[in-house]
């Protein structure tokens, strides 16, 4: 099987069977984001305790790239310290810029590497990651204000 076909299969699997879909609850960190280029929206919720992402869920409508990216992202960050989740976001963004990245670190997310060649679709792939970064800054603000 060609690598491209394998990548396509991974993307379609996450699109058709998204992991971690739904909502956590009112007390979770919640970020609503809209992709300005198409109007598609995502809601990301994180449960963070002691700096660790205990749960991550999303809801939204979008193209196969945005949904599979959100699905893989939630899979990748669950159980990780928030700082590590943010480092992963940096690595993912670097991959979208076409930079050489440690694919070991990215795991399945490597399947989205080809998106970097289609500038119009990069926003689709990074939507969920932007939501993660926004959620992390909410967590930071809460911390600054003493929770
Ligand atoms: Fe809307 Fe990709 S086309 S998120």
Tab-separated table of C-alpha atoms and ligand atoms in Angstrom:
chain	number	residue	atom	x	y	z
A	1	UNK	CA	0.000	0.000	0.000
A	2	UNK	CA	1.233	3.484	-0.857
A	3	UNK	CA	1.949	5.776	2.069
A	4	UNK	CA	-0.529	8.317	0.661
A	5	UNK	CA	-3.273	5.678	0.694
A	6	UNK	CA	-2.439	4.759	4.267
A	7	UNK	CA	-2.607	8.429	5.293
A	8	UNK	CA	-5.924	8.808	3.478
A	9	UNK	CA	-7.296	5.787	5.328
A	10	UNK	CA	-6.249	7.184	8.704
A	11	UNK	CA	-7.892	10.533	7.904
A	12	UNK	CA	-11.126	8.926	6.665
A	13	UNK	CA	-11.291	6.611	9.674
A	14	UNK	CA	-11.086	9.558	12.089
A	15	UNK	CA	-13.576	11.528	9.975
A	16	UNK	CA	-16.132	8.722	9.855
A	17	UNK	CA	-15.577	7.578	13.437
A	18	UNK	CA	-14.371	10.635	15.344
A	19	UNK	CA	-12.885	9.873	18.750
A	20	UNK	CA	-13.822	11.907	21.814
A	21	UNK	CA	-16.861	13.556	20.314
A	22	UNK	CA	-19.261	15.266	22.669
A	23	UNK	CA	-19.041	17.546	25.666
A	24	UNK	CA	-17.546	17.143	29.116
A	25	UNK	CA	-19.755	19.530	31.042
A	26	UNK	CA	-20.220	23.095	32.169
A	27	UNK	CA	-17.144	23.154	34.423
A	28	UNK	CA	-14.710	22.208	31.611
A	29	UNK	CA	-12.492	24.719	29.831
A	30	UNK	CA	-14.516	25.563	26.746
A	31	UNK	CA	-13.412	27.191	23.508
A	32	UNK	CA	-15.662	27.869	20.528
A	33	UNK	CA	-13.834	28.619	17.301
A	34	UNK	CA	-14.881	29.300	13.755
A	35	UNK	CA	-12.797	28.804	10.655
A	36	UNK	CA	-13.149	32.213	9.005
A	37	UNK	CA	-12.508	30.834	5.534
A	38	UNK	CA	-15.499	28.437	5.492
A	39	UNK	CA	-17.610	29.202	8.572
A	40	UNK	CA	-17.215	25.726	10.083
A	41	UNK	CA	-17.188	25.694	13.866
A	42	UNK	CA	-15.670	23.602	16.593
A	43	UNK	CA	-16.239	23.473	20.339
A	44	UNK	CA	-13.346	22.024	22.317
A	45	UNK	CA	-13.650	21.141	25.979
A	46	UNK	CA	-10.767	20.193	28.230
A	47	UNK	CA	-10.732	18.920	31.772
A	48	UNK	CA	-7.400	19.887	33.282
A	49	UNK	CA	-6.336	18.796	36.763
A	50	UNK	CA	-2.884	19.407	38.268
A	51	UNK	CA	-1.678	20.581	34.862
A	52	UNK	CA	-2.706	17.332	33.151
A	53	UNK	CA	-5.334	17.010	30.419
A	54	UNK	CA	-7.626	14.396	31.988
A	55	UNK	CA	-10.256	14.616	29.275
A	56	UNK	CA	-10.656	16.294	25.898
A	57	UNK	CA	-13.799	16.326	23.799
A	58	UNK	CA	-14.981	18.174	20.760
A	59	UNK	CA	-18.100	18.866	18.826
A	60	UNK	CA	-18.456	20.504	15.467
A	61	UNK	CA	-19.080	20.329	11.800
A	62	UNK	CA	-16.356	20.518	9.236
A	63	UNK	CA	-14.473	18.862	6.456
A	64	UNK	CA	-12.633	15.562	6.750
A	65	UNK	CA	-9.376	17.371	7.493
A	66	UNK	CA	-10.740	19.463	10.361
A	67	UNK	CA	-12.674	16.595	11.978
A	68	UNK	CA	-9.863	14.067	11.659
A	69	UNK	CA	-7.363	16.602	13.003
A	70	UNK	CA	-9.606	17.297	16.024
A	71	UNK	CA	-10.162	13.582	16.599
A	72	UNK	CA	-6.448	12.756	16.449
A	73	UNK	CA	-5.561	15.791	18.534
A	74	UNK	CA	-7.905	14.809	21.386
A	75	UNK	CA	-6.523	11.255	21.266
A	76	UNK	CA	-2.964	12.554	21.378
A	77	UNK	CA	-3.341	14.992	24.281
A	78	UNK	CA	-5.498	12.971	26.686
A	79	UNK	CA	-3.472	12.044	29.736
A	80	UNK	CA	-0.617	14.394	28.826
A	81	UNK	CA	0.549	17.420	30.796
A	82	UNK	CA	-0.882	20.567	29.214
A	83	UNK	CA	2.675	21.790	28.526
A	84	UNK	CA	3.337	18.651	26.475
A	85	UNK	CA	0.058	19.098	24.612
A	86	UNK	CA	1.192	22.624	23.700
A	87	UNK	CA	4.573	21.331	22.534
A	88	UNK	CA	2.681	18.923	20.296
A	89	UNK	CA	0.663	21.863	18.939
A	90	UNK	CA	3.948	23.597	18.083
A	91	UNK	CA	5.216	20.484	16.312
A	92	UNK	CA	1.957	20.169	14.392
A	93	UNK	CA	2.119	23.807	13.291
A	94	UNK	CA	5.732	23.308	12.185
A	95	UNK	CA	4.615	20.314	10.101
A	96	UNK	CA	1.921	22.516	8.511
A	97	UNK	CA	4.619	25.050	7.617
A	98	UNK	CA	6.378	22.238	5.793
A	99	UNK	CA	9.260	22.114	8.286
A	100	UNK	CA	11.050	18.903	9.202
A	101	UNK	CA	9.541	17.536	12.397
A	102	UNK	CA	9.965	14.578	14.695
A	103	UNK	CA	7.251	12.300	13.303
A	104	UNK	CA	7.664	9.963	16.278
A	105	UNK	CA	6.318	12.741	18.458
A	106	UNK	CA	3.347	13.312	16.141
A	107	UNK	CA	2.346	9.662	15.749
A	108	UNK	CA	-0.823	9.236	13.680
A	109	UNK	CA	-0.986	12.986	13.089
A	110	UNK	CA	1.716	12.496	10.494
A	111	UNK	CA	-1.167	11.440	8.215
A	112	UNK	CA	-2.034	15.134	7.847
A	113	UNK	CA	1.446	16.101	6.654
A	114	UNK	CA	0.279	16.364	3.023
A	115	UNK	CA	-2.092	19.206	3.975
A	116	UNK	CA	0.952	21.511	4.232
A	117	UNK	CA	1.024	21.538	0.426
A	118	UNK	CA	-2.478	23.025	0.261
A	119	UNK	CA	-2.378	26.444	1.945
A	120	UNK	CA	-6.169	26.859	1.722
A	121	UNK	CA	-6.672	23.733	3.853
A	122	UNK	CA	-4.097	24.456	6.553
A	123	UNK	CA	-6.688	26.397	8.574
A	124	UNK	CA	-8.904	23.291	8.505
A	125	UNK	CA	-6.097	21.200	9.992
A	126	UNK	CA	-5.063	23.761	12.616
A	127	UNK	CA	-8.557	24.753	13.825
A	128	UNK	CA	-8.620	22.224	16.667
A	129	UNK	CA	-5.043	23.088	17.616
A	130	UNK	CA	-5.869	26.774	17.796
A	131	UNK	CA	-8.752	25.823	20.091
A	132	UNK	CA	-6.301	23.852	22.249
A	133	UNK	CA	-3.948	26.840	22.469
A	134	UNK	CA	-6.854	29.122	23.410
A	135	UNK	CA	-7.992	26.657	26.074
A	136	UNK	CA	-4.457	26.520	27.466
A	137	UNK	CA	-4.341	30.280	27.799
A	138	UNK	CA	-7.686	30.165	29.612
A	139	UNK	CA	-6.108	27.656	31.999
A	140	UNK	CA	-3.144	30.000	32.414
A	141	UNK	CA	-5.392	32.951	33.186
A	142	UNK	CA	-7.307	30.939	35.763
A	143	UNK	CA	-4.009	30.011	37.338
A	144	UNK	CA	-2.847	33.665	37.440
A	145	UNK	CA	-6.012	34.670	39.182
A	146	UNK	CA	-5.611	31.921	41.728
A	147	UNK	CA	-8.068	29.482	40.088
B	1	LIG	FE1	-14.405	24.119	6.824
B	1	LIG	FE2	-12.307	22.575	6.363
B	1	LIG	S1	-13.683	23.385	4.925
B	1	LIG	S2	-13.007	23.334	8.279
